[in-house]
PDB file of C-alpha atoms and ligand atoms in Angstrom:
ATOM      1  CA  LYS A1295      11.894  -0.804  18.184  1.00 97.00           C
ATOM      2  CA  ILE A1296      11.103  -2.688  14.974  1.00 98.00           C
ATOM      3  CA  LEU A1297      11.639  -6.090  14.258  1.00 98.00           C
ATOM      4  CA  ILE A1298      11.729  -6.821  10.437  1.00 98.00           C
ATOM      5  CA  THR A1299      11.655 -10.346   9.075  1.00 98.00           C
ATOM      6  CA  GLY A1300      12.699 -11.188   5.478  1.00 97.00           C
ATOM      7  CA  SER A1301      15.368  -8.419   5.767  1.00 96.00           C
ATOM      8  CA  LEU A1302      17.674  -9.402   3.059  1.00 95.00           C
ATOM      9  CA  GLY A1303      14.704  -9.875   0.583  1.00 95.00           C
ATOM     10  CA  GLN A1304      13.818  -7.213  -2.251  1.00 95.00           C
ATOM     11  CA  ILE A1305      11.621  -5.273  -0.011  1.00 97.00           C
ATOM     12  CA  GLY A1306      13.477  -5.901   3.432  1.00 96.00           C
ATOM     13  CA  SER A1307      16.960  -4.771   2.478  1.00 95.00           C
ATOM     14  CA  GLU A1308      15.585  -1.366   1.374  1.00 96.00           C
ATOM     15  CA  LEU A1309      13.215  -1.128   4.230  1.00 97.00           C
ATOM     16  CA  VAL A1310      15.720  -1.613   6.959  1.00 97.00           C
ATOM     17  CA  ARG A1311      17.890   0.962   5.457  1.00 96.00           C
ATOM     18  CA  ARG A1312      15.299   3.318   5.126  1.00 97.00           C
ATOM     19  CA  LEU A1313      13.804   2.858   8.860  1.00 97.00           C
ATOM     20  CA  ARG A1314      17.319   2.755  10.241  1.00 97.00           C
ATOM     21  CA  ASP A1315      17.819   6.106   8.631  1.00 96.00           C
ATOM     22  CA  LEU A1316      14.474   7.605  10.090  1.00 96.00           C
ATOM     23  CA  TYR A1317      14.368   6.096  13.362  1.00 96.00           C
ATOM     24  CA  GLY A1318      18.058   5.127  14.211  1.00 96.00           C
ATOM     25  CA  LYS A1319      19.997   2.130  13.459  1.00 95.00           C
ATOM     26  CA  ASP A1320      19.498   0.544  16.854  1.00 97.00           C
ATOM     27  CA  HIS A1321      15.761   0.710  16.619  1.00 97.00           C
ATOM     28  CA  VAL A1322      15.561  -1.642  13.720  1.00 98.00           C
ATOM     29  CA  ILE A1323      16.155  -5.332  14.325  1.00 98.00           C
ATOM     30  CA  ALA A1324      17.101  -7.092  10.958  1.00 97.00           C
ATOM     31  CA  THR A1325      16.130 -10.742  10.852  1.00 97.00           C
ATOM     32  CA  ASP A1326      16.489 -13.469   8.132  1.00 97.00           C
ATOM     33  CA  ILE A1327      16.847 -17.101   7.786  1.00 96.00           C
ATOM     34  CA  ARG A1328      20.416 -16.742   6.478  1.00 93.00           C
ATOM     35  CA  ARG A1329      23.392 -14.261   6.890  1.00 88.00           C
ATOM     36  CA  THR A1330      25.248 -12.887   3.979  1.00 83.00           C
ATOM     37  CA  ASP A1331      28.511 -11.074   5.195  1.00 76.00           C
ATOM     38  CA  ASP A1332      28.452  -8.608   2.204  1.00 71.00           C
ATOM     39  CA  SER A1333      25.244  -7.390   3.247  1.00 79.00           C
ATOM     40  CA  LYS A1334      25.123  -3.732   4.614  1.00 85.00           C
ATOM     41  CA  ILE A1335      22.186  -4.780   6.573  1.00 86.00           C
ATOM     42  CA  ILE A1336      24.198  -7.107   8.793  1.00 84.00           C
ATOM     43  CA  HIS A1337      26.836  -4.611   9.599  1.00 85.00           C
ATOM     44  CA  SER A1338      24.486  -1.275   9.963  1.00 91.00           C
ATOM     45  CA  GLY A1339      22.645  -2.408  12.985  1.00 95.00           C
ATOM     46  CA  PRO A1340      21.227  -5.452  15.098  1.00 96.00           C
ATOM     47  CA  PHE A1341      20.747  -8.525  13.072  1.00 96.00           C
ATOM     48  CA  GLU A1342      19.605 -11.994  14.092  1.00 97.00           C
ATOM     49  CA  ILE A1343      19.098 -15.357  12.189  1.00 97.00           C
ATOM     50  CA  LEU A1344      15.667 -16.126  12.193  1.00 98.00           C
ATOM     51  CA  ASP A1345      13.299 -18.815  10.660  1.00 98.00           C
ATOM     52  CA  VAL A1346       9.789 -17.569  10.946  1.00 98.00           C
ATOM     53  CA  THR A1347       8.475 -21.047  11.375  1.00 98.00           C
ATOM     54  CA  ASP A1348      10.228 -21.352  14.738  1.00 98.00           C
ATOM     55  CA  ALA A1349       7.833 -19.730  16.768  1.00 98.00           C
ATOM     56  CA  LYS A1350      10.266 -19.928  19.945  1.00 98.00           C
ATOM     57  CA  ASN A1351      13.195 -18.234  18.255  1.00 98.00           C
ATOM     58  CA  PHE A1352      10.913 -15.752  17.055  1.00 98.00           C
ATOM     59  CA  SER A1353       9.245 -14.867  20.302  1.00 98.00           C
ATOM     60  CA  ARG A1354      12.821 -14.921  22.049  1.00 98.00           C
ATOM     61  CA  ILE A1355      14.140 -12.462  19.546  1.00 98.00           C
ATOM     62  CA  ALA A1356      10.825 -10.079  19.966  1.00 98.00           C
ATOM     63  CA  ASN A1357      11.188 -10.284  23.481  1.00 98.00           C
ATOM     64  CA  LYS A1358      14.896  -9.628  23.880  1.00 98.00           C
ATOM     65  CA  TYR A1359      14.638  -6.381  21.929  1.00 98.00           C
ATOM     66  CA  ASN A1360      11.206  -5.549  23.494  1.00 97.00           C
ATOM     67  CA  VAL A1361       9.779  -4.638  20.024  1.00 98.00           C
ATOM     68  CA  ASP A1362       6.763  -2.462  19.905  1.00 98.00           C
ATOM     69  CA  THR A1363       6.370  -2.927  15.963  1.00 98.00           C
ATOM     70  CA  ILE A1364       6.589  -6.183  13.732  1.00 98.00           C
ATOM     71  CA  ILE A1365       7.114  -5.740  10.019  1.00 98.00           C
ATOM     72  CA  HIS A1366       6.684  -9.386   8.632  1.00 98.00           C
ATOM     73  CA  LEU A1367       8.088  -9.787   5.020  1.00 98.00           C
ATOM     74  CA  ALA A1368       9.300 -13.197   4.915  1.00 98.00           C
ATOM     75  CA  THR A1369       7.498 -15.104   2.231  1.00 97.00           C
ATOM     76  CA  ILE A1370       7.912 -17.380  -0.585  1.00 97.00           C
ATOM     77  CA  LEU A1371       6.906 -15.564  -3.903  1.00 97.00           C
ATOM     78  CA  SER A1372       4.359 -16.574  -6.392  1.00 97.00           C
ATOM     79  CA  ALA A1373       6.287 -18.535  -9.021  1.00 97.00           C
ATOM     80  CA  LYS A1374       8.410 -20.170  -6.522  1.00 97.00           C
ATOM     81  CA  ALA A1375       5.250 -21.154  -4.549  1.00 97.00           C
ATOM     82  CA  GLU A1376       3.981 -22.629  -7.476  1.00 96.00           C
ATOM     83  CA  ASN A1377       6.819 -24.945  -7.744  1.00 96.00           C
ATOM     84  CA  THR A1378       6.709 -25.968  -4.198  1.00 97.00           C
ATOM     85  CA  PRO A1379       3.058 -25.266  -3.031  1.00 98.00           C
ATOM     86  CA  LEU A1380       2.944 -27.206   0.395  1.00 98.00           C
ATOM     87  CA  HIS A1381       6.376 -25.669   1.474  1.00 98.00           C
ATOM     88  CA  ALA A1382       5.034 -22.221   0.491  1.00 98.00           C
ATOM     89  CA  TRP A1383       2.005 -22.733   2.630  1.00 98.00           C
ATOM     90  CA  ASN A1384       4.010 -23.812   5.674  1.00 98.00           C
ATOM     91  CA  ILE A1385       6.448 -20.862   5.367  1.00 98.00           C
ATOM     92  CA  ASN A1386       3.847 -18.129   4.280  1.00 98.00           C
ATOM     93  CA  MET A1387       1.038 -19.042   6.565  1.00 98.00           C
ATOM     94  CA  GLY A1388       3.095 -20.924   9.383  1.00 98.00           C
ATOM     95  CA  GLY A1389       5.530 -17.730   9.479  1.00 98.00           C
ATOM     96  CA  LEU A1390       2.511 -15.256   9.395  1.00 98.00           C
ATOM     97  CA  VAL A1391       0.462 -17.036  12.272  1.00 98.00           C
ATOM     98  CA  ASN A1392       3.637 -17.001  14.288  1.00 98.00           C
ATOM     99  CA  ALA A1393       4.191 -13.511  13.682  1.00 98.00           C
ATOM    100  CA  LEU A1394       0.636 -12.326  14.611  1.00 98.00           C
ATOM    101  CA  GLU A1395       0.629 -14.572  17.747  1.00 98.00           C
ATOM    102  CA  ILE A1396       3.843 -12.889  18.840  1.00 98.00           C
ATOM    103  CA  ALA A1397       2.491  -9.452  18.077  1.00 98.00           C
ATOM    104  CA  ARG A1398      -0.529 -10.244  19.975  1.00 98.00           C
ATOM    105  CA  ASN A1399       1.436 -11.385  23.116  1.00 98.00           C
ATOM    106  CA  LEU A1400       3.612  -8.222  23.021  1.00 98.00           C
ATOM    107  CA  ASP A1401       0.520  -5.976  21.593  1.00 98.00           C
ATOM    108  CA  THR A1402       2.810  -4.377  18.810  1.00 98.00           C
ATOM    109  CA  LYS A1403       1.870  -2.590  15.683  1.00 98.00           C
ATOM    110  CA  PHE A1404       1.841  -5.005  12.645  1.00 98.00           C
ATOM    111  CA  PHE A1405       2.458  -4.711   8.993  1.00 98.00           C
ATOM    112  CA  THR A1406       2.525  -7.520   6.388  1.00 98.00           C
ATOM    113  CA  PRO A1407       2.214  -7.143   2.650  1.00 98.00           C
ATOM    114  CA  SER A1408      -0.497  -8.885   0.467  1.00 98.00           C
ATOM    115  CA  SER A1409      -0.267  -8.406  -3.174  1.00 98.00           C
ATOM    116  CA  ILE A1410      -2.399  -8.051  -6.337  1.00 98.00           C
ATOM    117  CA  GLY A1411      -1.686 -11.754  -6.420  1.00 98.00           C
ATOM    118  CA  SER A1412      -4.452 -12.149  -4.026  1.00 98.00           C
ATOM    119  CA  PHE A1413      -6.944 -11.458  -6.873  1.00 98.00           C
ATOM    120  CA  GLY A1414      -7.838 -14.306  -9.248  1.00 97.00           C
ATOM    121  CA  PRO A1415      -9.446 -14.857 -12.859  1.00 97.00           C
ATOM    122  CA  LEU A1416     -13.064 -13.907 -11.677  1.00 98.00           C
ATOM    123  CA  THR A1417     -11.747 -10.591 -10.212  1.00 98.00           C
ATOM    124  CA  PRO A1418     -12.493  -7.654 -12.515  1.00 98.00           C
ATOM    125  CA  LYS A1419      -9.393  -6.955 -14.374  1.00 98.00           C
ATOM    126  CA  VAL A1420      -9.529  -3.280 -15.122  1.00 98.00           C
ATOM    127  CA  ASN A1421      -9.619  -0.749 -12.186  1.00 98.00           C
ATOM    128  CA  THR A1422     -10.110  -3.570  -9.910  1.00 98.00           C
ATOM    129  CA  PRO A1423     -11.876  -2.405  -6.839  1.00 98.00           C
ATOM    130  CA  GLN A1424     -10.773  -2.413  -3.299  1.00 98.00           C
ATOM    131  CA  ASP A1425     -13.512  -4.462  -2.240  1.00 98.00           C
ATOM    132  CA  THR A1426     -14.292  -7.323  -4.837  1.00 98.00           C
ATOM    133  CA  ILE A1427     -14.252 -11.201  -5.283  1.00 98.00           C
ATOM    134  CA  GLN A1428     -11.210 -12.740  -4.501  1.00 98.00           C
ATOM    135  CA  ARG A1429     -10.786 -16.365  -5.875  1.00 98.00           C
ATOM    136  CA  PRO A1430      -6.869 -16.805  -6.553  1.00 98.00           C
ATOM    137  CA  ASN A1431      -6.025 -19.939  -8.201  1.00 97.00           C
ATOM    138  CA  THR A1432      -2.248 -19.846  -7.315  1.00 97.00           C
ATOM    139  CA  MET A1433      -0.894 -21.073  -3.849  1.00 98.00           C
ATOM    140  CA  TYR A1434       0.785 -17.414  -3.148  1.00 98.00           C
ATOM    141  CA  GLY A1435      -2.558 -16.049  -3.974  1.00 98.00           C
ATOM    142  CA  ILE A1436      -4.435 -18.267  -1.488  1.00 98.00           C
ATOM    143  CA  ASN A1437      -1.845 -17.350   1.150  1.00 98.00           C
ATOM    144  CA  LYS A1438      -2.250 -13.669   0.573  1.00 98.00           C
ATOM    145  CA  VAL A1439      -6.001 -13.620   0.811  1.00 98.00           C
ATOM    146  CA  ALA A1440      -5.639 -16.041   3.860  1.00 98.00           C
ATOM    147  CA  GLY A1441      -3.135 -13.497   5.383  1.00 98.00           C
ATOM    148  CA  GLU A1442      -5.546 -10.595   4.574  1.00 98.00           C
ATOM    149  CA  LEU A1443      -8.279 -11.997   6.501  1.00 98.00           C
ATOM    150  CA  LEU A1444      -6.018 -13.222   9.323  1.00 98.00           C
ATOM    151  CA  CYS A1445      -4.862  -9.641   9.883  1.00 98.00           C
ATOM    152  CA  ASP A1446      -8.544  -8.358   9.811  1.00 98.00           C
ATOM    153  CA  TYR A1447      -9.378 -11.253  12.356  1.00 98.00           C
ATOM    154  CA  TYR A1448      -6.641 -10.149  14.646  1.00 98.00           C
ATOM    155  CA  TYR A1449      -7.892  -6.748  14.479  1.00 98.00           C
ATOM    156  CA  ASN A1450     -11.222  -7.381  15.051  1.00 97.00           C
ATOM    157  CA  LYS A1451     -10.836 -10.226  17.717  1.00 98.00           C
ATOM    158  CA  PHE A1452      -7.739  -9.113  19.737  1.00 98.00           C
ATOM    159  CA  SER A1453      -7.753  -5.203  18.801  1.00 97.00           C
ATOM    160  CA  LEU A1454      -4.114  -5.948  17.369  1.00 98.00           C
ATOM    161  CA  ASP A1455      -3.117  -2.934  15.276  1.00 98.00           C
ATOM    162  CA  THR A1456      -2.824  -4.609  11.963  1.00 98.00           C
ATOM    163  CA  ARG A1457      -2.003  -2.695   8.687  1.00 98.00           C
ATOM    164  CA  SER A1458      -1.181  -3.961   5.351  1.00 98.00           C
ATOM    165  CA  VAL A1459      -1.431  -3.083   1.521  1.00 98.00           C
ATOM    166  CA  ARG A1460      -1.529  -5.099  -1.778  1.00 98.00           C
ATOM    167  CA  PHE A1461       1.694  -4.332  -3.455  1.00 98.00           C
ATOM    168  CA  PRO A1462       1.951  -4.424  -7.133  1.00 98.00           C
ATOM    169  CA  GLY A1463       5.045  -5.630  -9.016  1.00 98.00           C
ATOM    170  CA  LEU A1464       7.878  -3.666  -7.052  1.00 98.00           C
ATOM    171  CA  ILE A1465      10.914  -2.560  -9.126  1.00 98.00           C
ATOM    172  CA  SER A1466      14.275  -1.841  -7.524  1.00 97.00           C
ATOM    173  CA  HIS A1467      17.909  -1.755  -8.301  1.00 95.00           C
ATOM    174  CA  GLY A1468      19.289  -2.664  -4.765  1.00 84.00           C
ATOM    175  CA  THR A1469      18.324  -6.216  -4.010  1.00 88.00           C
ATOM    176  CA  PRO A1470      16.941  -8.355  -6.921  1.00 86.00           C
ATOM    177  CA  PRO A1471      13.524 -10.150  -6.285  1.00 84.00           C
ATOM    178  CA  GLY A1472      13.423 -14.022  -6.092  1.00 87.00           C
ATOM    179  CA  GLY A1473      10.759 -16.136  -7.417  1.00 94.00           C
ATOM    180  CA  GLY A1474       8.227 -13.722  -8.447  1.00 96.00           C
ATOM    181  CA  THR A1475       6.189 -13.211 -11.507  1.00 97.00           C
ATOM    182  CA  THR A1476       6.839  -9.720 -12.050  1.00 97.00           C
ATOM    183  CA  ASP A1477      10.638 -10.278 -11.801  1.00 97.00           C
ATOM    184  CA  TYR A1478      11.048  -9.455 -15.348  1.00 98.00           C
ATOM    185  CA  ALA A1479      10.497  -5.721 -14.833  1.00 98.00           C
ATOM    186  CA  VAL A1480      13.627  -5.846 -12.674  1.00 98.00           C
ATOM    187  CA  GLU A1481      15.672  -8.165 -15.075  1.00 97.00           C
ATOM    188  CA  ILE A1482      15.061  -6.123 -17.912  1.00 98.00           C
ATOM    189  CA  TYR A1483      17.032  -3.159 -16.960  1.00 98.00           C
ATOM    190  CA  TYR A1484      19.830  -5.087 -15.816  1.00 97.00           C
ATOM    191  CA  GLU A1485      19.907  -6.737 -19.092  1.00 97.00           C
ATOM    192  CA  ALA A1486      19.352  -3.560 -20.981  1.00 97.00           C
ATOM    193  CA  VAL A1487      22.641  -2.011 -19.498  1.00 96.00           C
ATOM    194  CA  LYS A1488      24.750  -5.401 -19.662  1.00 96.00           C
ATOM    195  CA  LYS A1489      23.833  -6.619 -23.022  1.00 97.00           C
ATOM    196  CA  GLN A1490      21.137  -4.034 -24.713  1.00 98.00           C
ATOM    197  CA  ALA A1491      18.905  -6.837 -25.010  1.00 98.00           C
ATOM    198  CA  TYR A1492      16.325  -8.855 -22.808  1.00 98.00           C
ATOM    199  CA  THR A1493      14.529 -12.000 -23.406  1.00 98.00           C
ATOM    200  CA  CYS A1494      11.165 -11.822 -21.548  1.00 98.00           C
ATOM    201  CA  TYR A1495       9.195 -14.671 -20.224  1.00 98.00           C
ATOM    202  CA  ILE A1496       6.116 -12.904 -20.067  1.00 98.00           C
ATOM    203  CA  GLN A1497       4.421 -12.127 -23.455  1.00 98.00           C
ATOM    204  CA  LYS A1498       3.911  -8.686 -24.772  1.00 98.00           C
ATOM    205  CA  GLY A1499       0.419  -6.992 -24.035  1.00 98.00           C
ATOM    206  CA  THR A1500       0.319  -8.642 -20.548  1.00 98.00           C
ATOM    207  CA  TYR A1501      -0.522  -5.604 -18.353  1.00 98.00           C
ATOM    208  CA  MET A1502       0.344  -5.766 -14.757  1.00 98.00           C
ATOM    209  CA  ASP A1503       0.270  -3.040 -11.984  1.00 98.00           C
ATOM    210  CA  MET A1504       3.861  -1.930 -11.040  1.00 98.00           C
ATOM    211  CA  MET A1505       5.567   0.507  -8.573  1.00 98.00           C
ATOM    212  CA  TYR A1506       9.038   1.906  -7.979  1.00 98.00           C
ATOM    213  CA  MET A1507      10.530   0.847  -4.724  1.00 98.00           C
ATOM    214  CA  PRO A1508      10.788   4.235  -3.164  1.00 98.00           C
ATOM    215  CA  ASP A1509       7.063   4.717  -3.458  1.00 98.00           C
ATOM    216  CA  ALA A1510       6.509   1.321  -1.759  1.00 98.00           C
ATOM    217  CA  MET A1511       8.777   2.262   1.260  1.00 98.00           C
ATOM    218  CA  ASP A1512       7.053   5.701   1.445  1.00 98.00           C
ATOM    219  CA  ALA A1513       3.755   3.972   1.450  1.00 98.00           C
ATOM    220  CA  ILE A1514       4.692   1.495   4.168  1.00 98.00           C
ATOM    221  CA  ILE A1515       5.884   4.392   6.397  1.00 97.00           C
ATOM    222  CA  GLN A1516       2.809   6.311   5.533  1.00 98.00           C
ATOM    223  CA  LEU A1517       0.296   3.731   6.410  1.00 98.00           C
ATOM    224  CA  MET A1518       2.180   2.606   9.774  1.00 97.00           C
ATOM    225  CA  GLU A1519       2.223   6.622  10.777  1.00 96.00           C
ATOM    226  CA  ALA A1520      -1.372   7.395   9.806  1.00 97.00           C
ATOM    227  CA  ASP A1521      -4.210   8.140  12.269  1.00 95.00           C
ATOM    228  CA  PRO A1522      -6.024   4.821  12.789  1.00 93.00           C
ATOM    229  CA  ALA A1523      -9.196   6.674  13.064  1.00 92.00           C
ATOM    230  CA  LYS A1524      -8.891   7.333   9.383  1.00 92.00           C
ATOM    231  CA  LEU A1525      -8.518   3.837   8.280  1.00 95.00           C
ATOM    232  CA  ARG A1526     -11.836   2.585   7.104  1.00 94.00           C
ATOM    233  CA  HIS A1527     -10.022  -0.257   5.576  1.00 95.00           C
ATOM    234  CA  ARG A1528      -7.088  -1.552   7.637  1.00 91.00           C
ATOM    235  CA  ASN A1529      -5.514  -4.221   5.603  1.00 93.00           C
ATOM    236  CA  ALA A1530      -4.968  -4.878   1.962  1.00 97.00           C
ATOM    237  CA  PHE A1531      -5.077  -1.306   0.704  1.00 98.00           C
ATOM    238  CA  ASN A1532      -4.521  -1.585  -3.147  1.00 98.00           C
ATOM    239  CA  LEU A1533      -1.536   0.177  -4.383  1.00 98.00           C
ATOM    240  CA  THR A1534      -0.345   0.833  -7.709  1.00 98.00           C
ATOM    241  CA  ALA A1535       1.687   3.447  -9.407  1.00 98.00           C
ATOM    242  CA  MET A1536       1.516   2.310 -13.230  1.00 98.00           C
ATOM    243  CA  SER A1537      -0.229  -0.427 -15.254  1.00 98.00           C
ATOM    244  CA  VAL A1538       2.307  -1.620 -17.798  1.00 98.00           C
ATOM    245  CA  GLU A1539       3.249  -4.517 -20.340  1.00 98.00           C
ATOM    246  CA  PRO A1540       6.856  -5.534 -21.342  1.00 98.00           C
ATOM    247  CA  GLU A1541       6.743  -3.411 -24.597  1.00 98.00           C
ATOM    248  CA  ASP A1542       6.263  -0.286 -22.500  1.00 98.00           C
ATOM    249  CA  PHE A1543       9.491  -1.228 -20.624  1.00 98.00           C
ATOM    250  CA  ALA A1544      11.262  -1.607 -23.758  1.00 98.00           C
ATOM    251  CA  LYS A1545      10.012   1.715 -25.596  1.00 98.00           C
ATOM    252  CA  GLU A1546      11.106   3.795 -22.591  1.00 98.00           C
ATOM    253  CA  ILE A1547      14.427   2.028 -22.372  1.00 98.00           C
ATOM    254  CA  GLN A1548      15.027   2.856 -25.951  1.00 98.00           C
ATOM    255  CA  LYS A1549      14.892   6.442 -25.254  1.00 98.00           C
ATOM    256  CA  HIS A1550      18.217   6.187 -23.315  1.00 98.00           C
ATOM    257  CA  ILE A1551      19.537   2.823 -25.039  1.00 98.00           C
ATOM    258  CA  PRO A1552      18.415   3.070 -28.875  1.00 98.00           C
ATOM    259  CA  SER A1553      20.060  -0.224 -29.482  1.00 98.00           C
ATOM    260  CA  PHE A1554      18.232  -2.174 -26.896  1.00 98.00           C
ATOM    261  CA  THR A1555      16.088  -5.166 -28.182  1.00 98.00           C
ATOM    262  CA  ILE A1556      13.416  -7.295 -26.456  1.00 98.00           C
ATOM    263  CA  HIS A1557      12.675 -10.859 -27.481  1.00 98.00           C
ATOM    264  CA  TYR A1558      10.259 -13.306 -25.921  1.00 98.00           C
ATOM    265  CA  GLN A1559      10.325 -16.747 -24.677  1.00 98.00           C
ATOM    266  CA  ILE A1560       7.218 -17.432 -22.515  1.00 98.00           C
ATOM    267  CA  ASP A1561       7.218 -19.106 -19.320  1.00 98.00           C
ATOM    268  CA  PRO A1562       3.948 -20.825 -19.118  1.00 97.00           C
ATOM    269  CA  VAL A1563       3.875 -20.921 -15.313  1.00 96.00           C
ATOM    270  CA  ARG A1564       4.484 -17.437 -14.716  1.00 97.00           C
ATOM    271  CA  GLN A1565       2.383 -16.341 -17.835  1.00 98.00           C
ATOM    272  CA  SER A1566      -0.576 -18.266 -16.525  1.00 98.00           C
ATOM    273  CA  ILE A1567      -0.147 -16.595 -12.956  1.00 97.00           C
ATOM    274  CA  ALA A1568       0.227 -13.276 -14.802  1.00 98.00           C
ATOM    275  CA  ASP A1569      -2.882 -13.903 -16.800  1.00 98.00           C
ATOM    276  CA  SER A1570      -4.942 -14.695 -13.601  1.00 98.00           C
ATOM    277  CA  TRP A1571      -3.789 -11.283 -12.099  1.00 98.00           C
ATOM    278  CA  PRO A1572      -5.629  -7.781 -12.895  1.00 98.00           C
ATOM    279  CA  ASN A1573      -4.475  -5.453 -15.529  1.00 98.00           C
ATOM    280  CA  SER A1574      -5.031  -2.189 -13.288  1.00 98.00           C
ATOM    281  CA  ILE A1575      -6.129  -1.765  -9.799  1.00 98.00           C
ATOM    282  CA  ASP A1576      -7.967   1.142  -8.417  1.00 98.00           C
ATOM    283  CA  ALA A1577      -5.951   2.644  -5.549  1.00 98.00           C
ATOM    284  CA  SER A1578      -8.290   5.390  -4.342  1.00 98.00           C
ATOM    285  CA  ALA A1579      -9.026   3.925  -1.028  1.00 97.00           C
ATOM    286  CA  ALA A1580      -5.157   4.373  -0.096  1.00 98.00           C
ATOM    287  CA  LYS A1581      -5.229   7.819  -1.600  1.00 97.00           C
ATOM    288  CA  ASN A1582      -8.329   8.893   0.432  1.00 96.00           C
ATOM    289  CA  GLU A1583      -7.656   7.288   3.742  1.00 97.00           C
ATOM    290  CA  TRP A1584      -4.031   7.826   4.352  1.00 97.00           C
ATOM    291  CA  GLY A1585      -2.769  10.183   1.338  1.00 96.00           C
ATOM    292  CA  PHE A1586      -0.984   7.290  -0.662  1.00 98.00           C
ATOM    293  CA  HIS A1587       0.613   9.296  -3.677  1.00 98.00           C
ATOM    294  CA  PRO A1588       3.213   7.646  -5.584  1.00 98.00           C
ATOM    295  CA  GLN A1589       6.130   9.877  -7.013  1.00 98.00           C
ATOM    296  CA  TYR A1590       7.488   7.926 -10.054  1.00 98.00           C
ATOM    297  CA  ASP A1591       5.939   7.079 -13.225  1.00 98.00           C
ATOM    298  CA  LEU A1592       7.549   4.855 -15.891  1.00 98.00           C
ATOM    299  CA  GLU A1593       9.692   7.647 -17.373  1.00 98.00           C
ATOM    300  CA  LYS A1594      11.094   8.573 -13.996  1.00 98.00           C
ATOM    301  CA  MET A1595      11.558   5.131 -12.746  1.00 98.00           C
ATOM    302  CA  THR A1596      13.563   4.227 -15.742  1.00 98.00           C
ATOM    303  CA  ILE A1597      15.712   7.192 -15.570  1.00 98.00           C
ATOM    304  CA  ASP A1598      16.589   6.331 -12.105  1.00 98.00           C
ATOM    305  CA  MET A1599      17.052   2.562 -12.553  1.00 98.00           C
ATOM    306  CA  LEU A1600      19.353   2.884 -15.505  1.00 97.00           C
ATOM    307  CA  THR A1601      21.506   5.643 -13.756  1.00 97.00           C
ATOM    308  CA  ASN A1602      21.859   3.700 -10.656  1.00 96.00           C
ATOM    309  CA  ILE A1603      22.615   0.181 -12.531  1.00 96.00           C
ATOM    310  CA  GLU A1604      25.217   2.008 -14.572  1.00 92.00           C
ATOM    311  CA  SER A1605      26.721   3.726 -11.729  1.00 90.00           C
ATOM    312  CA  ASP A1606      26.899   0.373 -10.007  1.00 83.00           C
ATOM    313  CA  ASN A1607      28.470  -1.042 -13.015  1.00 75.00           C
ATOM    314  CA  ASN A1608      30.375   2.235 -13.711  1.00 66.00           C
ATOM    315  CA  ILE A1609      29.036   2.463 -17.211  1.00 54.00           C
ATOM    316  CA  GLY A1610      27.919   6.098 -18.137  1.00 49.00           C
ATOM    317  CA  ILE A1611      24.295   6.451 -19.078  1.00 49.00           C
ATOM    318  CA  LYS A1612      23.618   6.735 -22.822  1.00 43.00           C
TER     319      LYS A1612
HETATM  320  C1  LIG B 313       5.510 -11.814  -7.191  1.00 93.89           C
HETATM  321  N1  LIG B 313       6.899  -9.668  -6.870  1.00 93.89           N
HETATM  322  O1  LIG B 313       5.651 -11.690  -8.406  1.00 93.89           O
HETATM  323  C2  LIG B 313       5.836 -10.598  -6.470  1.00 93.89           C
HETATM  324  C3  LIG B 313       4.438  -9.925  -6.376  1.00 93.89           C
HETATM  325  C4  LIG B 313       2.356  -8.594  -7.538  1.00 93.89           C
HETATM  326  C5  LIG B 313       3.742  -9.224  -7.580  1.00 93.89           C
HETATM  327  O2  LIG B 313       3.512 -10.557  -5.415  1.00 93.89           O
HETATM  328  O3  LIG B 313       5.090 -12.926  -6.744  1.00 93.89           O
END
């Protein structure tokens, strides 16, 4: 049985659905700090209210269902973390330590995501290596580097089966992200459908790695099912499907919505976070060690995003 924290978030909501389809709904226990009755997650299988900083309740739920895998997604994302850095530290690190301790006590498999946010201004920006300098200057990045090191520590010291990836910006049409720096790459599609225009808070020419959510789901499942003997790296595999900037999205969208226009109103906080991150990272370790192979490029993702958003809003694709 699999316990997922942060189940109502951008990744969590997709992953709960995907794993319930794959392993059976009663094998996936969804948890989140709140409940929203309009969410299918709540009604399609076991759901528990869980604040991951509450170790006692966290442990109670893990034992109640006798879980053998913990997927820890509850986190405060990069931009929001910069507004409330100490709160972010308490949630991101306090939650992670609780999750790791409970995983250790139950000897479960363990997954938690890191991010390209774990790199900083001194990291090589082009084709960023799997193993390289990491001196992030954001609270989120500090949390992610510490998280990577903690997951390695629990594997080396306690033989806990920890596995993780560094996600790029993730794009999806299910649940919108909240408080991230790469959220523009999701917003732009919704605004393109609704208003045929988008005002972007990241300046043109700012390259970041991105990936479509279906590829992120596949990656988590592939890594968790991989033969551990083949994993030279265990945690923090670089993942990416594309290195793109706002103008790339605009041009691709204009192929379907010719009237679409992009405008810029820079948010200095999120721009400085984006500037501290790589432009493009090297995902060869994930490809070589467990067969990571993203299916969606910008063109294919754009068609799927616009089609799904338009069908959700029941507007025909142009
Ligand atoms: C964020 N979407 O923007 C997350 C992610 C690489 C970006 O970590 O904070």
